[in-house]
Amino acid sequence: QITFHFQTLKDDFERTVIDDSREAGIPMEIIVGKMFKLEIWETLLSSMRTGEVAEFWCDAIHTGMYALVSRGMRRIAEGRDPLEGQKHRCGMGNMFDYHSTGYDDLDELQRTPQPLIFIMELFRVRGMAGELPAWGRPGQAAHLLLPMQVEEPSAYKRDTWAMSKEEKLAAVPILHSEGNRLVLRKEFGQAAAKYQEAVICLRNLQAKEKPWEDGWLKLESLVTPLVLNYCQCQLELGEYYEVLEHTTELLQKHNDNAKAYFKRAKAHAAVWNEREAREDFLRVAHLDPSMAAAVKKELKQLGERMRKKHVEDRKRYQGLFQPSRGP
């Protein structure tokens, strides 16, 4: 696993900058041998020393896929799903469907492939457990092994995006269990991150299935409790609008999920949306009579909070409109 920063420039007089990972604030990571779309990057980085900054000029024959790779990286930096809006096809197939990457400068590169300049700064290499990087195996050039300063295999933790389907499925229950353990320790932020990572694994797998067919539904049944656990953590952290967003999205697919209504109702109550909170609490009682007692308690608390708020608001506004007295 190679971690590095990069800058991509056009081969023009101005050396126009196309991408700069430092501006995005996120270093790039690739795993050698995992068929990264821009294959030339593996070759370039494997020739570098740790801590080195190097500049490479690459012919158009090696840069034709750059627009698609950059599109995905930009979406990730923006906090968006890199597969958002794609059909169940390869990246190039989606290009033919939509005729655009969504970025004007990348569309230009897509229309007219051209040489590019890459400035790379390599600052970490990690080996996978039980193996050495390709350039550190017997028979490979020795100067490629020593400068890389490969860390111990135990330092490497495979990122979920790099996992196979089987590895992702195996990782989900582990992440779920870790999240539950962190909740017991009241470490809600870390727990939420574990649940979110598990959801991302499953969503990536769902993207390869046809919506509402058996494979998709099986994965969805695993996603739902993870999203609910994530929302509970966000409630504990006071991130109420985050809860409203995710529970609403969940209820658009599963409008009979009482737990989702219950968490959304609590979020509405926390941000003073009284009518919406009451509606959601009443739906919960209708869908799951076993939760009636909990609903009754929440409605009582909501009524008390709203009465207290009205009293405080009245006092505040009365003070606003009273005529000021002289000295």
Tab-separated table of C-alpha atoms in Angstrom:
chain	number	residue	atom	x	y	z
A	1	GLN	CA	0.000	0.000	0.000
A	2	ILE	CA	1.565	3.254	-1.167
A	3	THR	CA	0.540	6.604	0.346
A	4	PHE	CA	1.468	9.745	-1.538
A	5	HIS	CA	0.485	13.241	-2.587
A	6	PHE	CA	0.293	14.161	-6.254
A	7	GLN	CA	-0.170	17.112	-8.542
A	8	THR	CA	-1.363	16.747	-12.134
A	9	LEU	CA	-0.461	19.423	-14.678
A	10	LYS	CA	-1.069	19.960	-18.367
A	11	ASP	CA	1.977	19.942	-20.633
A	12	ASP	CA	1.349	23.531	-21.729
A	13	PHE	CA	3.283	26.788	-21.354
A	14	GLU	CA	1.424	27.711	-18.156
A	15	ARG	CA	1.732	24.172	-16.688
A	16	THR	CA	-1.968	24.401	-15.811
A	17	VAL	CA	-2.803	22.504	-12.611
A	18	ILE	CA	-5.616	19.980	-13.050
A	19	ASP	CA	-5.586	18.277	-9.633
A	20	ASP	CA	-3.678	18.735	-6.391
A	21	SER	CA	-4.255	16.257	-3.568
A	22	ARG	CA	-2.838	18.693	-1.003
A	23	GLU	CA	-5.596	21.194	-1.790
A	24	ALA	CA	-8.172	18.468	-1.199
A	25	GLY	CA	-6.368	17.676	2.072
A	26	ILE	CA	-6.535	13.924	1.440
A	27	PRO	CA	-3.455	11.874	0.500
A	28	MET	CA	-3.848	9.258	-2.205
A	29	GLU	CA	-3.432	5.546	-1.496
A	30	ILE	CA	-3.130	2.687	-3.959
A	31	ILE	CA	-2.357	-0.998	-3.548
A	32	VAL	CA	0.178	-2.268	-6.051
A	33	GLY	CA	-1.067	-5.205	-8.098
A	34	LYS	CA	-4.790	-4.453	-7.590
A	35	MET	CA	-5.316	-3.177	-11.142
A	36	PHE	CA	-5.577	0.539	-10.371
A	37	LYS	CA	-7.144	2.164	-13.443
A	38	LEU	CA	-4.161	4.443	-14.040
A	39	GLU	CA	-1.576	1.674	-14.305
A	40	ILE	CA	1.322	4.032	-15.025
A	41	TRP	CA	1.128	5.408	-11.460
A	42	GLU	CA	2.233	2.055	-10.032
A	43	THR	CA	5.287	2.127	-12.294
A	44	LEU	CA	6.176	5.704	-11.354
A	45	LEU	CA	5.763	5.267	-7.608
A	46	SER	CA	7.653	1.970	-7.534
A	47	SER	CA	10.734	3.793	-8.826
A	48	MET	CA	10.770	6.371	-6.012
A	49	ARG	CA	12.406	6.655	-2.609
A	50	THR	CA	10.361	7.303	0.535
A	51	GLY	CA	10.290	11.057	1.124
A	52	GLU	CA	11.244	11.813	-2.469
A	53	VAL	CA	9.441	14.314	-4.697
A	54	ALA	CA	9.687	13.467	-8.389
A	55	GLU	CA	8.258	14.874	-11.612
A	56	PHE	CA	7.234	12.635	-14.520
A	57	TRP	CA	6.128	13.450	-18.059
A	58	CYS	CA	3.753	10.831	-19.466
A	59	ASP	CA	2.639	10.394	-23.059
A	60	ALA	CA	-1.070	10.327	-23.945
A	61	ILE	CA	-0.934	6.556	-24.365
A	62	HIS	CA	-0.521	6.299	-20.566
A	63	THR	CA	-2.954	9.063	-19.535
A	64	GLY	CA	-6.123	8.162	-21.428
A	65	MET	CA	-7.919	6.984	-18.253
A	66	TYR	CA	-6.961	10.005	-16.172
A	67	ALA	CA	-10.295	11.829	-16.575
A	68	LEU	CA	-12.264	8.890	-15.143
A	69	VAL	CA	-9.803	8.382	-12.278
A	70	SER	CA	-9.820	12.103	-11.440
A	71	ARG	CA	-13.621	12.190	-11.504
A	72	GLY	CA	-13.789	9.485	-8.825
A	73	MET	CA	-11.119	11.140	-6.672
A	74	ARG	CA	-12.854	14.524	-6.851
A	75	ARG	CA	-16.180	13.031	-5.833
A	76	ILE	CA	-14.556	11.339	-2.824
A	77	ALA	CA	-12.878	14.629	-1.803
A	78	GLU	CA	-16.308	16.315	-2.031
A	79	GLY	CA	-17.776	13.677	0.268
A	80	ARG	CA	-19.823	12.103	-2.521
A	81	ASP	CA	-20.137	8.517	-3.685
A	82	PRO	CA	-17.782	8.056	-6.676
A	83	LEU	CA	-20.345	5.639	-8.187
A	84	GLU	CA	-23.308	7.981	-7.697
A	85	GLY	CA	-25.651	7.988	-10.675
A	86	GLN	CA	-23.861	5.247	-12.573
A	87	LYS	CA	-25.615	2.345	-14.188
A	88	HIS	CA	-24.385	-1.181	-13.571
A	89	ARG	CA	-21.620	-0.942	-16.142
A	90	CYS	CA	-17.957	-0.110	-16.399
A	91	GLY	CA	-16.791	3.510	-16.047
A	92	MET	CA	-16.282	3.918	-19.795
A	93	GLY	CA	-19.778	2.596	-20.459
A	94	ASN	CA	-21.190	5.243	-18.149
A	95	MET	CA	-19.266	7.887	-20.052
A	96	PHE	CA	-21.106	6.888	-23.222
A	97	ASP	CA	-24.419	7.096	-21.356
A	98	TYR	CA	-23.912	10.526	-19.825
A	99	HIS	CA	-21.357	12.097	-22.230
A	100	SER	CA	-19.758	14.005	-19.351
A	101	THR	CA	-17.701	13.529	-16.222
A	102	GLY	CA	-19.469	16.462	-14.600
A	103	TYR	CA	-16.286	18.575	-14.738
A	104	ASP	CA	-15.502	20.767	-17.760
A	105	ASP	CA	-11.709	20.383	-17.576
A	106	LEU	CA	-11.973	16.585	-17.370
A	107	ASP	CA	-14.416	16.533	-20.286
A	108	GLU	CA	-11.763	18.332	-22.327
A	109	LEU	CA	-9.180	15.665	-21.406
A	110	GLN	CA	-11.691	12.964	-22.296
A	111	ARG	CA	-12.264	14.473	-25.759
A	112	THR	CA	-8.601	15.166	-26.494
A	113	PRO	CA	-6.197	12.773	-24.721
A	114	GLN	CA	-2.862	14.499	-24.175
A	115	PRO	CA	0.450	14.139	-22.322
A	116	LEU	CA	0.329	15.031	-18.626
A	117	ILE	CA	2.882	15.899	-15.969
A	118	PHE	CA	2.667	14.168	-12.584
A	119	ILE	CA	4.510	15.494	-9.541
A	120	MET	CA	4.571	12.790	-6.862
A	121	GLU	CA	5.628	12.901	-3.215
A	122	LEU	CA	5.886	9.414	-1.747
A	123	PHE	CA	5.809	9.338	2.041
A	124	ARG	CA	4.748	5.828	3.143
A	125	VAL	CA	4.832	2.228	1.933
A	126	ARG	CA	3.253	-0.612	3.869
A	127	GLY	CA	3.654	-4.309	3.124
A	128	MET	CA	0.796	-6.767	3.413
A	129	ALA	CA	1.036	-9.551	5.979
A	130	GLY	CA	3.005	-12.509	4.708
A	131	GLU	CA	4.439	-10.894	1.601
A	132	LEU	CA	6.853	-8.289	0.308
A	133	PRO	CA	6.085	-5.694	-2.351
A	134	ALA	CA	6.913	-6.925	-5.844
A	135	TRP	CA	10.092	-4.865	-5.989
A	136	GLY	CA	11.321	-6.460	-2.732
A	137	ARG	CA	11.155	-10.071	-3.870
A	138	PRO	CA	14.221	-12.099	-4.858
A	139	GLY	CA	15.357	-11.310	-8.360
A	140	GLN	CA	14.098	-7.719	-8.362
A	141	ALA	CA	16.458	-4.746	-8.563
A	142	ALA	CA	17.936	-4.174	-5.098
A	143	HIS	CA	17.837	-0.368	-5.345
A	144	LEU	CA	14.053	-0.542	-5.459
A	145	LEU	CA	13.800	-2.400	-2.158
A	146	LEU	CA	16.065	-0.356	0.090
A	147	PRO	CA	14.885	3.208	-0.570
A	148	MET	CA	11.207	2.294	-0.085
A	149	GLN	CA	11.656	1.570	3.662
A	150	VAL	CA	8.730	-0.833	3.808
A	151	GLU	CA	6.975	-0.857	7.183
A	152	GLU	CA	6.159	-4.018	9.075
A	153	PRO	CA	3.297	-6.048	7.571
A	154	SER	CA	1.327	-5.682	10.806
A	155	ALA	CA	1.170	-1.917	10.211
A	156	TYR	CA	-1.041	-2.485	7.174
A	157	LYS	CA	-4.827	-2.488	7.486
A	158	ARG	CA	-6.646	-3.210	4.266
A	159	ASP	CA	-9.057	-0.410	3.361
A	160	THR	CA	-12.613	-1.490	2.615
A	161	TRP	CA	-12.554	-0.051	-0.917
A	162	ALA	CA	-9.704	-2.425	-1.776
A	163	MET	CA	-11.467	-5.565	-0.513
A	164	SER	CA	-12.995	-8.278	-2.651
A	165	LYS	CA	-16.696	-9.097	-2.357
A	166	GLU	CA	-16.000	-11.945	0.052
A	167	GLU	CA	-13.711	-9.783	2.185
A	168	LYS	CA	-16.321	-7.026	2.419
A	169	LEU	CA	-19.014	-9.488	3.503
A	170	ALA	CA	-16.655	-10.912	6.119
A	171	ALA	CA	-15.733	-7.411	7.364
A	172	VAL	CA	-19.337	-6.267	7.958
A	173	PRO	CA	-20.115	-8.373	11.084
A	174	ILE	CA	-16.698	-7.514	12.521
A	175	LEU	CA	-17.321	-3.781	12.049
A	176	HIS	CA	-20.839	-4.191	13.467
A	177	SER	CA	-19.460	-5.914	16.560
A	178	GLU	CA	-16.739	-3.280	17.015
A	179	GLY	CA	-19.376	-0.559	16.789
A	180	ASN	CA	-21.499	-2.246	19.456
A	181	ARG	CA	-18.460	-2.568	21.737
A	182	LEU	CA	-17.680	1.140	21.346
A	183	VAL	CA	-21.307	2.048	22.121
A	184	LEU	CA	-21.060	0.188	25.441
A	185	ARG	CA	-18.035	2.363	26.222
A	186	LYS	CA	-20.064	5.452	25.182
A	187	GLU	CA	-17.551	6.238	22.427
A	188	PHE	CA	-20.334	7.190	20.036
A	189	GLY	CA	-18.227	9.016	17.447
A	190	GLN	CA	-15.942	6.021	16.896
A	191	ALA	CA	-18.897	3.633	16.955
A	192	ALA	CA	-20.670	5.681	14.266
A	193	ALA	CA	-17.546	5.472	12.092
A	194	LYS	CA	-17.568	1.652	12.362
A	195	TYR	CA	-21.245	1.414	11.423
A	196	GLN	CA	-20.700	3.830	8.539
A	197	GLU	CA	-17.774	1.801	7.199
A	198	ALA	CA	-19.894	-1.356	7.284
A	199	VAL	CA	-22.699	0.425	5.404
A	200	ILE	CA	-20.231	1.596	2.742
A	201	CYS	CA	-19.069	-2.012	2.239
A	202	LEU	CA	-22.635	-3.159	1.692
A	203	ARG	CA	-23.600	-0.205	-0.521
A	204	ASN	CA	-20.620	-0.934	-2.777
A	205	LEU	CA	-21.833	-4.505	-3.133
A	206	GLN	CA	-25.416	-3.352	-3.722
A	207	ALA	CA	-24.253	-1.163	-6.601
A	208	LYS	CA	-23.498	-4.369	-8.515
A	209	GLU	CA	-26.976	-5.830	-7.927
A	210	LYS	CA	-30.293	-4.975	-9.557
A	211	PRO	CA	-32.460	-2.945	-7.152
A	212	TRP	CA	-35.192	-4.872	-5.326
A	213	GLU	CA	-34.052	-8.277	-6.583
A	214	ASP	CA	-33.005	-11.035	-4.152
A	215	GLY	CA	-29.295	-10.167	-3.933
A	216	TRP	CA	-30.035	-6.481	-3.413
A	217	LEU	CA	-32.701	-7.192	-0.783
A	218	LYS	CA	-30.402	-9.487	1.213
A	219	LEU	CA	-27.795	-6.748	1.390
A	220	GLU	CA	-30.456	-4.164	2.259
A	221	SER	CA	-31.541	-6.293	5.222
A	222	LEU	CA	-27.971	-5.973	6.542
A	223	VAL	CA	-27.787	-2.236	5.824
A	224	THR	CA	-30.948	-1.250	7.730
A	225	PRO	CA	-29.866	-2.141	11.315
A	226	LEU	CA	-26.463	-0.569	10.713
A	227	VAL	CA	-28.055	2.701	9.592
A	228	LEU	CA	-30.319	2.659	12.648
A	229	ASN	CA	-27.333	2.092	14.951
A	230	TYR	CA	-25.487	4.928	13.193
A	231	CYS	CA	-28.486	7.225	13.741
A	232	GLN	CA	-28.646	6.313	17.432
A	233	CYS	CA	-24.999	7.346	17.784
A	234	GLN	CA	-25.740	10.627	16.016
A	235	LEU	CA	-28.644	11.252	18.415
A	236	GLU	CA	-26.254	10.769	21.327
A	237	LEU	CA	-23.808	13.197	19.677
A	238	GLY	CA	-26.502	15.825	19.071
A	239	GLU	CA	-26.263	15.567	15.280
A	240	TYR	CA	-30.025	15.771	14.827
A	241	TYR	CA	-30.167	16.921	11.214
A	242	GLU	CA	-27.888	14.028	10.264
A	243	VAL	CA	-30.447	11.692	11.852
A	244	LEU	CA	-33.319	13.372	9.999
A	245	GLU	CA	-31.516	12.919	6.683
A	246	HIS	CA	-30.661	9.241	7.117
A	247	THR	CA	-33.938	8.115	8.689
A	248	THR	CA	-35.944	9.899	5.992
A	249	GLU	CA	-33.873	8.204	3.301
A	250	LEU	CA	-34.416	4.844	5.008
A	251	LEU	CA	-38.169	5.383	5.315
A	252	GLN	CA	-38.467	6.193	1.626
A	253	LYS	CA	-37.545	2.534	1.018
A	254	HIS	CA	-39.068	0.973	4.147
A	255	ASN	CA	-42.070	3.020	5.238
A	256	ASP	CA	-43.097	0.463	7.870
A	257	ASN	CA	-39.925	0.621	9.965
A	258	ALA	CA	-41.066	1.678	13.432
A	259	LYS	CA	-37.522	2.123	14.783
A	260	ALA	CA	-36.661	4.538	11.994
A	261	TYR	CA	-39.800	6.596	12.746
A	262	PHE	CA	-38.922	6.568	16.453
A	263	LYS	CA	-35.393	7.908	15.887
A	264	ARG	CA	-36.649	10.494	13.419
A	265	ALA	CA	-39.306	11.589	15.913
A	266	LYS	CA	-36.643	12.109	18.605
A	267	ALA	CA	-34.567	14.164	16.167
A	268	HIS	CA	-37.608	16.282	15.241
A	269	ALA	CA	-38.354	16.828	18.928
A	270	ALA	CA	-34.769	17.897	19.585
A	271	VAL	CA	-34.945	20.636	16.924
A	272	TRP	CA	-38.417	21.815	18.044
A	273	ASN	CA	-40.391	20.351	15.108
A	274	GLU	CA	-43.346	19.535	17.370
A	275	ARG	CA	-45.917	18.593	14.722
A	276	GLU	CA	-43.524	16.312	12.822
A	277	ALA	CA	-42.342	14.683	16.040
A	278	ARG	CA	-45.902	13.925	17.187
A	279	GLU	CA	-46.824	12.471	13.797
A	280	ASP	CA	-43.813	10.162	13.793
A	281	PHE	CA	-44.365	9.047	17.406
A	282	LEU	CA	-47.999	8.192	16.617
A	283	ARG	CA	-46.885	6.180	13.571
A	284	VAL	CA	-44.552	4.209	15.830
A	285	ALA	CA	-47.395	3.293	18.202
A	286	HIS	CA	-49.549	2.255	15.249
A	287	LEU	CA	-46.845	0.114	13.606
A	288	ASP	CA	-45.506	-1.493	16.788
A	289	PRO	CA	-47.892	-1.580	19.776
A	290	SER	CA	-45.067	-2.972	21.943
A	291	MET	CA	-43.444	0.486	21.734
A	292	ALA	CA	-46.600	2.270	22.953
A	293	ALA	CA	-45.225	2.816	26.468
A	294	ALA	CA	-42.006	4.346	25.124
A	295	VAL	CA	-44.030	6.571	22.780
A	296	LYS	CA	-46.261	7.732	25.644
A	297	LYS	CA	-43.183	8.677	27.682
A	298	GLU	CA	-41.616	10.583	24.754
A	299	LEU	CA	-44.857	12.461	24.023
A	300	LYS	CA	-45.124	13.500	27.671
A	301	GLN	CA	-41.520	14.771	27.639
A	302	LEU	CA	-42.151	16.566	24.335
A	303	GLY	CA	-45.231	18.320	25.765
A	304	GLU	CA	-43.305	19.461	28.849
A	305	ARG	CA	-40.384	20.748	26.784
A	306	MET	CA	-42.676	22.636	24.405
A	307	ARG	CA	-44.629	24.251	27.289
A	308	LYS	CA	-41.372	25.341	28.910
A	309	LYS	CA	-40.166	26.751	25.596
A	310	HIS	CA	-43.399	28.692	25.054
A	311	VAL	CA	-43.104	30.242	28.531
A	312	GLU	CA	-39.486	31.243	27.890
A	313	ASP	CA	-40.367	32.659	24.453
A	314	ARG	CA	-43.216	34.695	25.922
A	315	LYS	CA	-40.948	36.241	28.526
A	316	ARG	CA	-38.295	36.983	25.937
A	317	TYR	CA	-40.702	38.703	23.541
A	318	GLN	CA	-42.429	40.676	26.308
A	319	GLY	CA	-39.076	42.171	27.228
A	320	LEU	CA	-38.456	43.061	23.607
A	321	PHE	CA	-41.554	45.231	23.188
A	322	GLN	CA	-41.685	46.983	26.562
A	323	PRO	CA	-40.957	50.765	26.229
A	324	SER	CA	-37.566	51.767	27.531
A	325	ARG	CA	-37.462	54.032	30.576
A	326	GLY	CA	-35.448	57.237	30.936
A	327	PRO	CA	-32.414	57.566	33.187
